[in-house]
Amino acid sequence: MEWQNYIADPAIRTLVVAMVVVLVLSLSSRVLTSTMLRLGRGFVVTREMALQVHKPIRVLLPLMGLQAVWAAAPANLALVPLARQLTTLLMIGVFTWLALRMLRGVEQVILLNNPVNVTDNLRARRIQTQTRVLLRTLSLFVITVGASAILMTFPAARQFGTSLLASAGLAGLAVGFAARPVLGNIIAGVQIAITQPIRLDDVVIVENEWGRVEEITGTYVIVRIWDERRLVVPLQYFIETPFQNWTRSTANLIGSVFVWVDYSLPLEPLREELRRLCEEVPELWNGEVCVLQVTDTSEKSMQLRALVSSRDSSSNWDLRCHIRENLIGFIQRQYPHALPQLRADMNVGQKHEIDLTQPLPNEPERQPPV
């Protein structure tokens, strides 16, 4: 009879019902998400979405059942209002988590369908840049909405919001001025996603540093410098400041190698050697540009410029170093006299007769002995 009295107690009965609902819905959510993961293996969209949302769903379903139990419970029970408030906050947080994971799933599907590890990845890089920037901007929006929803569940916060609306003029100006850098970066992110002055994996020259765009977030860009350093640049920089983009329309690049030589060097053998050097490294030279020209002269030597093209900037750097080293070696072996030289014409061996009876230059006139 004592256990019947316990069950008759509304608080105990509500607690038991809540435990049963949480247990049943937890098991149901696990079965549901496991089925989603199993059925979604054959398709990229369903697989990625199932991988992203199965954890939030396992938490959300028990919380929804728990909220239904608190709503049906008598309002005069102790701690029920607090339990309702806490469950509401948790549900808002899980819904925000679920929305972020769904955005992440959409991003993963687009990235997998547009890989950048191909030869011609211009379109893929454009799509990936738009996807990442726009979805991360949406993620900031989702987080803001979720935080606002949590605050609005508190009566004091609602009253504070009402008072803020009453003085929205001055407060809006003050907040807008204070948040100008953040808002400017968000707007710059939308501009970059639409106009795309930079894309992921673009080769850029920023602050006199050569690097690749490694990551684009909602507020800044990570540029991987050639020596593995990371340059963190605000998004507004790429909207307001000029910079170099070496892969804006294509990854192909023409590089130059300058060599100073003597006028006695014949150019045709050097042109043939340049062509041979380019052809022996097909992994660096794309077969388009291989030119040797005289670009400057001085009173002592002439300047030669070799132009060579490659599929990308990294290959072009290696090709230029290869051409420079081997052209110098070729000149040293075949035409050592044609390296830059310093000439001097010295008249030696001429005899001059000196009259010792005459005064030497800058010497006073000698007096005959007495």
XYZ file of C-alpha atoms in Angstrom, residues 80-211:
132
model
C 8.036 22.428 -12.297
C 8.283 26.055 -13.546
C 12.053 25.875 -13.123
C 12.155 22.539 -14.980
C 10.077 24.016 -17.816
C 12.431 26.995 -18.070
C 15.536 24.817 -18.045
C 14.122 22.404 -20.633
C 13.137 25.323 -22.872
C 16.652 26.714 -22.719
C 18.133 23.321 -23.543
C 15.728 22.877 -26.457
C 16.647 26.265 -27.913
C 20.319 25.387 -27.590
C 19.832 21.993 -29.267
C 17.741 23.529 -32.064
C 20.571 26.012 -32.671
C 23.053 23.133 -32.650
C 20.872 21.206 -35.099
C 20.639 24.187 -37.468
C 24.418 24.646 -37.385
C 24.987 20.953 -38.073
C 22.547 21.064 -40.995
C 24.459 24.006 -42.468
C 27.651 22.021 -41.959
C 26.085 19.070 -43.775
C 25.119 21.262 -46.738
C 28.673 22.601 -46.850
C 30.171 19.105 -46.803
C 27.904 17.937 -49.633
C 28.896 20.899 -51.818
C 32.597 20.480 -51.028
C 32.533 16.767 -51.845
C 30.746 17.399 -55.138
C 33.289 20.089 -56.104
C 36.780 18.848 -55.144
C 39.778 21.130 -55.643
C 42.354 18.348 -56.008
C 41.970 18.313 -59.787
C 44.005 19.943 -62.553
C 41.441 22.567 -63.551
C 39.895 23.516 -60.210
C 38.883 27.104 -60.935
C 35.131 26.395 -60.872
C 35.454 24.198 -57.784
C 37.394 26.862 -55.898
C 34.802 29.474 -56.830
C 31.937 27.311 -55.571
C 33.775 26.337 -52.386
C 34.570 29.957 -51.585
C 30.957 31.049 -52.032
C 29.711 28.107 -49.988
C 32.039 28.585 -47.047
C 31.655 32.339 -46.774
C 27.861 32.349 -47.133
C 27.257 29.387 -44.835
C 29.539 30.775 -42.139
C 27.712 34.083 -42.352
C 24.464 32.136 -41.933
C 26.024 30.328 -38.985
C 26.676 33.649 -37.267
C 23.069 34.598 -37.940
C 21.803 31.290 -36.465
C 23.925 31.741 -33.343
C 22.639 35.298 -32.933
C 19.018 34.168 -33.272
C 19.566 31.323 -30.809
C 21.181 33.613 -28.234
C 18.366 36.131 -28.658
C 15.741 33.407 -28.202
C 17.424 32.262 -24.992
C 17.488 35.808 -23.622
C 13.866 36.418 -24.542
C 12.752 33.529 -22.330
C 13.618 35.659 -19.286
C 11.039 38.329 -18.362
C 13.772 40.757 -17.317
C 15.408 40.420 -20.718
C 12.091 41.132 -22.468
C 11.644 44.272 -20.400
C 15.184 45.284 -21.203
C 14.475 44.760 -24.889
C 11.385 46.941 -24.656
C 13.348 49.739 -23.036
C 16.002 49.425 -25.693
C 13.397 49.785 -28.428
C 12.152 52.966 -26.755
C 15.617 54.504 -27.064
C 16.557 52.778 -30.311
C 17.690 55.983 -32.018
C 20.707 56.878 -29.879
C 21.429 53.318 -28.792
C 21.371 52.120 -32.398
C 23.912 54.738 -33.408
C 26.181 53.889 -30.494
C 25.991 50.136 -31.054
C 26.401 50.550 -34.801
C 29.513 52.667 -34.318
C 30.973 50.223 -31.789
C 30.196 47.208 -33.967
C 31.384 48.830 -37.190
C 34.467 46.569 -37.594
C 32.406 43.411 -37.030
C 29.583 44.512 -39.303
C 32.090 45.695 -41.893
C 33.754 42.276 -41.974
C 30.378 40.532 -42.290
C 29.407 42.780 -45.197
C 32.853 42.276 -46.722
C 32.339 38.513 -46.429
C 29.116 38.747 -48.423
C 30.883 40.899 -51.039
C 33.745 38.406 -51.314
C 31.291 35.519 -51.689
C 29.477 37.306 -54.528
C 32.289 39.097 -56.400
C 35.102 36.691 -55.399
C 38.267 38.789 -55.559
C 39.844 35.826 -53.745
C 39.016 32.145 -53.565
C 40.276 29.198 -51.603
C 43.747 28.085 -52.720
C 44.331 31.334 -54.640
C 47.954 32.485 -54.809
C 48.137 36.047 -53.510
C 50.706 38.676 -52.593
C 49.537 40.325 -49.364
C 51.711 42.721 -47.363
C 54.639 41.762 -49.642
C 54.206 38.109 -48.668
C 53.638 35.259 -51.146
C 51.106 32.705 -50.012
